[in-house]
XYZ file of N, CA, C and O in Angstrom:
528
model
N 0.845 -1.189 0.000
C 0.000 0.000 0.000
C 0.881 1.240 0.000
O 1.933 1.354 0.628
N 0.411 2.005 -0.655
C 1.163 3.523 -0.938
C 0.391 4.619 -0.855
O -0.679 4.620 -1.463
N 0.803 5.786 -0.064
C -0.218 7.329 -0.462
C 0.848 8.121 -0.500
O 1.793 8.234 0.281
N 0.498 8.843 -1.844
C 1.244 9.477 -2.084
C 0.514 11.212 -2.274
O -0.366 11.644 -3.019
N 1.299 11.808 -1.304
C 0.514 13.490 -0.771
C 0.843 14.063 -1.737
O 1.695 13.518 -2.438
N 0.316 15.340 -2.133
C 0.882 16.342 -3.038
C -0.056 17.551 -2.652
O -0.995 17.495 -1.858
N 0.359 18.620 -3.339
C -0.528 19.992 -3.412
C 0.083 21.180 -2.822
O -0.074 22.363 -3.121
N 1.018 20.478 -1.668
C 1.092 22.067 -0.802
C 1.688 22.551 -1.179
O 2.246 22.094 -2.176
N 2.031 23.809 -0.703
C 2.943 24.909 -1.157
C 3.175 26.072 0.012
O 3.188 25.814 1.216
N 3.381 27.590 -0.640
C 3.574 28.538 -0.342
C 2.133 29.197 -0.524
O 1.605 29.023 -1.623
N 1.479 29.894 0.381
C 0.835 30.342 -0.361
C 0.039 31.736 0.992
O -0.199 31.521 2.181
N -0.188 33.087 0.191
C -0.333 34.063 0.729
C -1.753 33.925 1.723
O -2.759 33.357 1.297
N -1.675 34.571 3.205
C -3.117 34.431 4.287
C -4.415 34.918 3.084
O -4.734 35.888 2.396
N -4.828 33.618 3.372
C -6.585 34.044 2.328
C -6.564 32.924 1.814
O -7.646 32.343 1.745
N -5.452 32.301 1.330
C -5.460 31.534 0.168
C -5.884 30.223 0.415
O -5.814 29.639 1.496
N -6.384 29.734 -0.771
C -6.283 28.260 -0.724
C -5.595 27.218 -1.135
O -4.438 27.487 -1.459
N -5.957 25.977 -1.241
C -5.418 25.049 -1.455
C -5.984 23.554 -1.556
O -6.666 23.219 -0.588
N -5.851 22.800 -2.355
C -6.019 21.509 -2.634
C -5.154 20.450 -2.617
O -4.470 20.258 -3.622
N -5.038 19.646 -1.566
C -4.305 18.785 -1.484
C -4.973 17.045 -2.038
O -6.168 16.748 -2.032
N -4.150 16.375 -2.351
C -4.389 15.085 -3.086
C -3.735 14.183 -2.265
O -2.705 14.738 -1.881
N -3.814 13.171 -1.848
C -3.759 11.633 -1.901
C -3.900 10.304 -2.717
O -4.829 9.519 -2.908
N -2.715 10.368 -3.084
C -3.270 8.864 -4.394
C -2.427 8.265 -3.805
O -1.420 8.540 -3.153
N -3.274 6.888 -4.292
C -3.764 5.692 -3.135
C -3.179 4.517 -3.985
O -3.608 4.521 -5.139
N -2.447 3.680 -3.739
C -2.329 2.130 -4.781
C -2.165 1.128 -3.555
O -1.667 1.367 -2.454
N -2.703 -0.034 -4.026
C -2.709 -1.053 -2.885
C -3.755 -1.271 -2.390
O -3.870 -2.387 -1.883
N -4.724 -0.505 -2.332
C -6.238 -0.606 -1.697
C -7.117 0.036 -2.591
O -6.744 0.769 -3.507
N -8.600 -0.317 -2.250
C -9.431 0.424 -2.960
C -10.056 1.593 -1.809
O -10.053 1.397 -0.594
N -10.603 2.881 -2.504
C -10.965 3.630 -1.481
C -12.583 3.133 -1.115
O -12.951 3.135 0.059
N -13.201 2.849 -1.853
C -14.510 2.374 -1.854
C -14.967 1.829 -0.473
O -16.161 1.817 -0.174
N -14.025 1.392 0.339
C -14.684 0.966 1.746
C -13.637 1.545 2.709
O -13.921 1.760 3.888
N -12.404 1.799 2.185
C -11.552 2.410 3.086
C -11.892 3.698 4.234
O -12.802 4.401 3.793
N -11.559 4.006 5.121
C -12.127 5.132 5.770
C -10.885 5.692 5.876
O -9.975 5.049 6.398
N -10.569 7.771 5.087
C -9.704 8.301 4.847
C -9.772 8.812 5.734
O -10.775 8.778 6.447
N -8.269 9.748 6.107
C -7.975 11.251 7.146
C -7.337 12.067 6.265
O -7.128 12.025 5.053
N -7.009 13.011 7.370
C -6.340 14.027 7.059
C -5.664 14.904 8.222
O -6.383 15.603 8.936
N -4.206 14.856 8.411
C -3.610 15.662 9.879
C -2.543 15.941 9.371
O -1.859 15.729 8.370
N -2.564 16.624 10.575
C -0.862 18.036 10.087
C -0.199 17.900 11.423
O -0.556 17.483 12.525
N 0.956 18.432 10.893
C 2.016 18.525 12.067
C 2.920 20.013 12.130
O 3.911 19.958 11.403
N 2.822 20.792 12.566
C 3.515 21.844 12.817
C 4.624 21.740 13.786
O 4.525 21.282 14.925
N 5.663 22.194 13.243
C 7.335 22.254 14.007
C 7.243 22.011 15.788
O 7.050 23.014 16.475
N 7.339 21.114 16.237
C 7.176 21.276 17.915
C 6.145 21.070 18.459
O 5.907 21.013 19.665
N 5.338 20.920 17.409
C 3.870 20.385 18.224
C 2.940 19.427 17.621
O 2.746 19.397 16.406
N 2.267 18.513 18.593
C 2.209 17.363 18.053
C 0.914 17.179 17.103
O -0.047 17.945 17.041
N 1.111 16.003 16.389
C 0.362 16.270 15.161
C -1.646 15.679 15.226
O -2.090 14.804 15.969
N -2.161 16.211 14.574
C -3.066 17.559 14.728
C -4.523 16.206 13.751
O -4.241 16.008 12.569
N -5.487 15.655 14.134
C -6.409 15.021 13.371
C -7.589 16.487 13.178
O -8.293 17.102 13.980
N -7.292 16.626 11.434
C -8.206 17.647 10.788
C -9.442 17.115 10.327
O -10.362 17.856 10.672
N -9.896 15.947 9.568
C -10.944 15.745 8.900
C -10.810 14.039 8.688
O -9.696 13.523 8.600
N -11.999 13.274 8.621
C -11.764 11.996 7.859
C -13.517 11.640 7.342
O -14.579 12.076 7.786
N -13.302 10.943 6.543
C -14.485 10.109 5.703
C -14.697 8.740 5.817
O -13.898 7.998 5.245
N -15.769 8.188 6.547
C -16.212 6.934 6.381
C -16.458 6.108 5.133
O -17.398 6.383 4.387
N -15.599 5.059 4.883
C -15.731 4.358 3.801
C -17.145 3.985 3.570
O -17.991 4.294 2.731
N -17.111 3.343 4.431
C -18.871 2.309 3.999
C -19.820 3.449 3.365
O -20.342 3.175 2.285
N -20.092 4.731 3.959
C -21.277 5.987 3.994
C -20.896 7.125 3.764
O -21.672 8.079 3.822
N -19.498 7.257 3.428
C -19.411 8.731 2.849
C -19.554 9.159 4.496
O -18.517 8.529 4.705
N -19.848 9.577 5.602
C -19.911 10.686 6.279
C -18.773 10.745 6.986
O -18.039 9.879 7.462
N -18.747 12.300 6.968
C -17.670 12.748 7.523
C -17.269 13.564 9.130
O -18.007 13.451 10.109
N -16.546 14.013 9.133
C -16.135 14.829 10.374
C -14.913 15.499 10.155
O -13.909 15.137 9.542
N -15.220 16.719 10.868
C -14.245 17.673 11.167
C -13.869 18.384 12.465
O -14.655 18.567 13.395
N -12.559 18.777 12.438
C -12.025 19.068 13.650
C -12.618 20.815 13.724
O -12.723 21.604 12.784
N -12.965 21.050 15.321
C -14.002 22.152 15.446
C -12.916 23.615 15.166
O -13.321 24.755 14.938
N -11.548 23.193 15.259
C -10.684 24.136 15.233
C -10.867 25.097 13.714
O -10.639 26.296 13.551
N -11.519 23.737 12.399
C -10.929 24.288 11.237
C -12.081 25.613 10.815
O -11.871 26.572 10.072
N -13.219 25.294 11.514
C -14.274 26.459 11.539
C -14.865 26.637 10.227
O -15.356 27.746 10.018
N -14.942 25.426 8.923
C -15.304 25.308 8.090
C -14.744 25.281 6.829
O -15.241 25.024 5.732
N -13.921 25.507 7.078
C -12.665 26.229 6.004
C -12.143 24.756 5.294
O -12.056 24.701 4.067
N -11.914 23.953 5.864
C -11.380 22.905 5.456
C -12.440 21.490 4.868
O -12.746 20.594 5.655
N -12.915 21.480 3.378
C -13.265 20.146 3.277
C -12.867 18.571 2.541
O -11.975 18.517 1.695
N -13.221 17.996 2.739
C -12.901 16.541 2.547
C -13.339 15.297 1.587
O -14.076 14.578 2.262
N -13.198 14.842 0.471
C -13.846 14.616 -0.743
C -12.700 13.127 -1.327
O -11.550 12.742 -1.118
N -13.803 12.737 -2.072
C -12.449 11.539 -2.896
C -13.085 11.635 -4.020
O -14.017 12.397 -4.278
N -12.369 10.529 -4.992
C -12.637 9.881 -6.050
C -12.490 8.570 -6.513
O -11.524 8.080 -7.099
N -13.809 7.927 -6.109
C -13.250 6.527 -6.045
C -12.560 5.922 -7.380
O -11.530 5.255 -7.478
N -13.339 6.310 -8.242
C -12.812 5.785 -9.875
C -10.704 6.376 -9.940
O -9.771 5.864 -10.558
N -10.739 7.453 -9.112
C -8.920 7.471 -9.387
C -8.430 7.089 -8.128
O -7.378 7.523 -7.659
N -9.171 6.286 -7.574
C -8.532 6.503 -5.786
C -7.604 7.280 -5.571
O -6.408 7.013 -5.455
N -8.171 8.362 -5.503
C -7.783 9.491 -5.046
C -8.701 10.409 -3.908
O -9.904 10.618 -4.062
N -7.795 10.981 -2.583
C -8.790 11.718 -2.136
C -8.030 13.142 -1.817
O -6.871 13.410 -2.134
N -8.892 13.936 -1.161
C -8.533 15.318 -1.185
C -8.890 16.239 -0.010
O -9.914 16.019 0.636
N -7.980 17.384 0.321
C -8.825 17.899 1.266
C -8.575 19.672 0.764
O -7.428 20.109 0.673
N -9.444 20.301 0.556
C -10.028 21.311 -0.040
C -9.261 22.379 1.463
O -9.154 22.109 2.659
N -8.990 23.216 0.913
C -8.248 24.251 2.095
C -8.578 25.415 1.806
O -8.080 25.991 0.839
N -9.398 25.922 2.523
C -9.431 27.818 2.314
C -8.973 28.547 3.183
O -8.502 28.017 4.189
N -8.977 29.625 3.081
C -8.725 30.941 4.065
C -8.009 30.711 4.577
O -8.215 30.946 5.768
N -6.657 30.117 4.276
C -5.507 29.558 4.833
C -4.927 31.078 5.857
O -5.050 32.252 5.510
N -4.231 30.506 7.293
C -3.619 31.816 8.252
C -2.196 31.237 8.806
O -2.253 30.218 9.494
N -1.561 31.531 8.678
C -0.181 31.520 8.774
C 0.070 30.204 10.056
O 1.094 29.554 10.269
N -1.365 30.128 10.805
C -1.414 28.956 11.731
C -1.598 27.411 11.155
O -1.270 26.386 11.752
N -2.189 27.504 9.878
C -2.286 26.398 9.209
C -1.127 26.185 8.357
O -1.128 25.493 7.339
N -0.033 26.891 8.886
C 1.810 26.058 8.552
C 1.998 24.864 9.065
O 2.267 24.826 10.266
N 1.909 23.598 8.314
C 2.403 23.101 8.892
C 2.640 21.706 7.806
O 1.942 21.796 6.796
N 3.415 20.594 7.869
C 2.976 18.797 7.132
C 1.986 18.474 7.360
O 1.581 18.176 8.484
N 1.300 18.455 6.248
C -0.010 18.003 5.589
C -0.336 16.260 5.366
O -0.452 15.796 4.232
N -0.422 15.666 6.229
C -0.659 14.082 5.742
C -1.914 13.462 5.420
O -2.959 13.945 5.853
N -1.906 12.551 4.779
C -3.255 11.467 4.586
C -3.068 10.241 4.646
O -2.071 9.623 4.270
N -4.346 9.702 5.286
C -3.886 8.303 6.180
C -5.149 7.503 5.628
O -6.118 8.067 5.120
N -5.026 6.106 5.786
C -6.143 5.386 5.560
C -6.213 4.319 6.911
O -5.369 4.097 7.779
N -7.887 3.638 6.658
C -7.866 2.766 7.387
C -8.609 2.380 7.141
O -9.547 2.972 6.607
N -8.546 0.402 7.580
C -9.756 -0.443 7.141
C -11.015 -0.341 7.603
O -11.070 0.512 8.488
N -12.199 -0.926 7.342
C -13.597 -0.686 7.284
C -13.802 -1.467 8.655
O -14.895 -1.451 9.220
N -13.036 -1.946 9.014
C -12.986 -2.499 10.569
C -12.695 -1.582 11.131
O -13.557 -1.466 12.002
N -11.753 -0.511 11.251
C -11.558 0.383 12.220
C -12.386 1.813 12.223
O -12.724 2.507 13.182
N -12.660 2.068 10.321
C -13.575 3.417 10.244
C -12.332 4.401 10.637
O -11.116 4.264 10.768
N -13.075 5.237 10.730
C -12.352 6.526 10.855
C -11.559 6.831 12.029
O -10.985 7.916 12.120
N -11.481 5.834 13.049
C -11.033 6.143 14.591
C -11.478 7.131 15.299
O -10.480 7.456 15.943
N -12.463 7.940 15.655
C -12.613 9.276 16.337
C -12.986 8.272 17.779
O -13.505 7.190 18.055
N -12.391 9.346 18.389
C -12.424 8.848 20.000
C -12.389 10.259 20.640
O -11.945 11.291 20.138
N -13.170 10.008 22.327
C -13.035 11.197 23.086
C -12.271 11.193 23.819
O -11.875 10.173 24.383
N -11.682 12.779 24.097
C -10.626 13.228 24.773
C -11.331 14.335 25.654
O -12.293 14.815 25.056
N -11.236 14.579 26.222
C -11.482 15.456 27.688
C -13.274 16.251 27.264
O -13.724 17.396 27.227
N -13.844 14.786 27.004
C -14.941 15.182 26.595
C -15.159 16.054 25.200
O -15.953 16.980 25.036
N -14.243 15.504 24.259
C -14.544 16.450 22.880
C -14.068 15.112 21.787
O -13.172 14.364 22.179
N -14.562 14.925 20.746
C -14.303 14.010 19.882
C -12.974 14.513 18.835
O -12.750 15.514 18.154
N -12.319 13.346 19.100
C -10.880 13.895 18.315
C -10.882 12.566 17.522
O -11.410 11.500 17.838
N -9.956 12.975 16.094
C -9.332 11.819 15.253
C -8.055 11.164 15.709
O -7.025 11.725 16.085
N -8.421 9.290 15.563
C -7.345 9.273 16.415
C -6.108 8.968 15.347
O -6.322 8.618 14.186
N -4.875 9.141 15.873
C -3.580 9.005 14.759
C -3.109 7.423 14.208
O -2.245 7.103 13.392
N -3.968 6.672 14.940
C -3.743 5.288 14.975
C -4.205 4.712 13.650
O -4.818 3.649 13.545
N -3.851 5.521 12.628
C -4.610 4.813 10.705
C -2.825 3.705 10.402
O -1.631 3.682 10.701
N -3.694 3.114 9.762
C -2.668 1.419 8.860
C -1.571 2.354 7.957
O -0.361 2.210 8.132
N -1.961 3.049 7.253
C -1.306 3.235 5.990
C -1.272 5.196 6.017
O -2.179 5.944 6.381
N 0.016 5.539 5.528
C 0.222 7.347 5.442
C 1.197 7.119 4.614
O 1.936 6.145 4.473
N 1.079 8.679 3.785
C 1.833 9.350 3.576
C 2.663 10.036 3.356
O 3.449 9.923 4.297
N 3.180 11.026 2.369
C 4.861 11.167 3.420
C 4.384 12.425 4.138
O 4.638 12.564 5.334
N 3.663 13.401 3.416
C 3.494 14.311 3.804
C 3.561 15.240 2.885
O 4.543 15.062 2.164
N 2.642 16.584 2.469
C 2.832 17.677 1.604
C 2.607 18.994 2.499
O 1.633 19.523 3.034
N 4.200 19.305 2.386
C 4.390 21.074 3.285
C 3.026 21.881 2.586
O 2.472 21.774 1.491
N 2.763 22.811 3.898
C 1.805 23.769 3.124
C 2.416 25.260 4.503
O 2.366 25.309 5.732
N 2.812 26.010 3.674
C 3.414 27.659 4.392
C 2.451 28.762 4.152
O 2.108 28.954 2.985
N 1.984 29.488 5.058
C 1.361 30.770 4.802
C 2.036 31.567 5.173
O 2.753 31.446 6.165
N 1.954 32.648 4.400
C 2.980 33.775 4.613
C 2.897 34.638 3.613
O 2.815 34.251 2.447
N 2.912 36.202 4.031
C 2.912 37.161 3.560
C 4.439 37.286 2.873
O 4.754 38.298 2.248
């Protein structure tokens, strides 16, 4: 199994961005995807994931909408849509999968539902910088 990240970049506060995940080794069709970042010194960060079996999703309450989450099963490929990017959303961009046995992992933490980091298969990672 392989995912291979792409998309990020440089890119000025406002901006957006589209990041990709292509996928070989599995099909996405039942797989349940993520999406987390890691910024320099601090630990890394569950943004969004999609339930294989049903399509539904979840997002982390931090991203405030800005961030959504999408595939394509015919290229197994998936994606996570980035707007209004702020110099806080610097950081490695990863995508993770996991089997239809585990789903998406969300678990609670001090009474708030978080993604957990525990997916089969990642990434290497695609930098994404905001900056004026």
């Amino acid at each position: 199994v392989q995912l291979q990240a792409s998309g990020g970049g440089l890119v000025q506060p406002g901006g957006s961005l589209r990041l990709s995940c292509k996928v070989s080794g599995l099909s996405l069709d039942s797989y349940a995807i993520g999406w987390f970042r890691q910024a320099p010194g601090k630990e890394r960060e569950g943004l969004s994931c999609m339930h294989g079996s049903d399509g539904r999703t979840w997002y982390a309450d931090s991203l405030k909408g800005r961030f959504t989450i999408s595939k394509a099963n015919a290229k197994n490929v998936f994606y996570l849509q980035v707007n209004d990017l702020q110099p806080d959303d610097t950081a490695a961009y990863y995508c993770a999968t996991n089997p239809p046995t585990k789903g998406c992992g969300l678990t609670v933490v001090d009474g708030s539902l978080q993604l957990s980091s525990e997916y089969e298969n990642w990434g290497q990672g695609t930098q994404v910088t905001v900056s004026s």
